[in-house]
Amino acid sequence: MVRHTATSVVTIERFIIEQEGRHPEATGHLSGILYDLGVAAKMIANKVRSAGLADILGSAGTENVQGETQQKLDIIANEIIVKAMDHGGRLCAMASEESEDIIPIPDTFKHGKYVLLFDPLDGSSNIDVNVPVGTIFSVMKKITHGPRGCLKDMLQPGHRQVAAGYVIYGSSTMLVYTTGHGAHGFTLDPSIGEFLLSHPEIRIPEHGHYLSVNNAYEQHWTEPVRALMRRYRGLDGKREAMSGRYVGSMVADFHRNLLGGGVFAYPPNSKNPGGKLRLLYECNPLSFICEQAGGAAFDGHTRILDVQPTSLHQRTAIYVGSKCDIEIAREMLG
Ligand code: P6P
């Protein structure tokens, strides 16, 4: 395995192929999925970049399964991913935040041995105010018999993921992914339309610098959660204070903390007693990446990647980020 530095000019395609080379038994299907996701990401980036100009801002007026008003870009991003992924012959089914049921692969297309779960455009309520938004994806192997994927293939605990990643559409477009061999970041060079390796072997600092939590819900938290946030803010004198950074877009908040060290927390609150963020296509993939970068993630009781899912769109509380700070959370909440 060649060790790359951020100064090497390595495209994501070359990196994926080199990673595949570590597995003699690899069929290339997982590499194909990652490559096609990179293409979809470039297409979505193009739409997001021009959103303000093409007058596609604002809601499409329809609602998704979460009862949230869908932004038109949500629908477009969802369709881009489905159309980019459904005919490659590597998937047997997909699941999206924007679709209540699983998305089958048309019978006219070859079926593969993987399932793809994704949030096509997380944080989309921020689109109109130009706050970074993101795509999140998770890949698992099919565990049921027969060519077609089904719900059981989706409801696997997060430690069974074979790949996970996100794309952040911010000041630059970055794709960060893992296949279980570290977390690696690629920045889109729009002049050539290529994702280039910019953050090889990402490591999250063990002690966080940033705290990302919505303090407006403080009155709805349990006392242990309040005590934990006081600890993170340095108010009990047992830890240096973290800086508050919260933009309300999980991918943006997570990405900052991954690179700079920090904790993203979404405790249960009165509006979301079971937590707000979705387990399968938001918390599992980001937790996989965080652990691969040396961090940790739990829901207040259990490691996120060990939670046994029971429904496609189930939500969870999450505390994810720097290892030492998640350890503090375990001690104070567990
Ligand atoms: P709140 C965006 O709607 C989202 O799903 C995540 O991207 C973000 O972290 C969270 O919700 C923000 O939720 O309740 O703080 O506005």
XYZ file of N, CA, C and O and ligand atoms in Angstrom, residues 122-123 125 214 217 246 248-251 253 264 266 271 276-278 282, ligand 1:
88
model
N -28.351 16.374 3.633
C -28.635 16.636 5.042
C -28.428 18.118 5.352
O -27.527 18.748 4.817
N -29.291 18.636 6.209
C -29.156 20.047 6.586
C -29.776 20.958 5.552
O -29.468 22.147 5.464
N -32.366 22.478 5.210
C -33.064 23.716 5.614
C -32.080 24.893 5.612
O -32.464 26.049 5.627
N -27.095 22.069 20.339
C -28.097 23.154 20.292
C -28.539 23.494 21.709
O -29.367 22.802 22.302
N -32.130 23.691 23.706
C -32.886 22.584 24.315
C -32.436 22.296 25.745
O -32.877 21.312 26.353
N -21.901 25.698 16.258
C -23.078 24.902 15.859
C -23.788 25.616 14.715
O -24.274 26.718 14.879
N -26.063 23.874 12.730
C -27.348 23.233 12.447
C -27.339 22.416 11.176
O -28.372 22.127 10.595
N -26.173 22.043 10.728
C -26.010 21.145 9.586
C -25.016 20.091 10.046
O -23.827 20.363 10.191
N -25.522 18.848 10.248
C -24.706 17.841 10.941
C -23.381 17.588 10.240
O -22.335 17.487 10.877
N -23.425 17.501 8.904
C -22.186 17.202 8.176
C -21.160 18.310 8.412
O -19.976 18.043 8.651
N -20.995 20.473 10.984
C -20.531 20.458 12.384
C -19.607 19.262 12.627
O -18.560 19.375 13.272
N -19.797 16.496 18.723
C -21.141 16.845 18.235
C -22.118 16.053 19.098
O -21.976 14.822 19.221
N -26.294 15.453 20.120
C -27.719 15.715 19.966
C -28.453 14.853 20.993
O -28.872 13.736 20.695
N -38.819 17.691 22.010
C -39.310 17.572 20.628
C -38.894 16.222 20.034
O -39.584 15.631 19.229
N -32.893 13.104 17.468
C -33.441 13.594 16.191
C -32.796 12.913 14.992
O -33.442 12.672 13.972
N -31.512 12.632 15.091
C -30.784 12.208 13.897
C -31.013 10.733 13.618
O -31.243 9.927 14.528
N -30.985 10.413 12.312
C -31.328 9.052 11.906
C -30.138 8.128 12.079
O -29.005 8.459 11.752
N -27.341 8.460 8.887
C -26.609 9.646 9.365
C -25.622 9.237 10.459
O -24.410 9.341 10.282
P -31.770 21.361 15.432
C -30.695 19.335 9.898
O -32.101 19.526 9.848
C -30.425 18.222 10.892
O -31.036 17.037 10.478
C -28.926 18.026 11.057
O -28.204 18.247 9.879
C -28.576 19.021 12.148
O -27.425 18.652 12.883
C -29.831 18.978 13.026
O -30.913 18.593 12.176
C -30.129 20.328 13.652
O -31.266 20.153 14.496
O -32.873 20.760 16.274
O -30.575 21.777 16.280
O -32.203 22.459 14.487
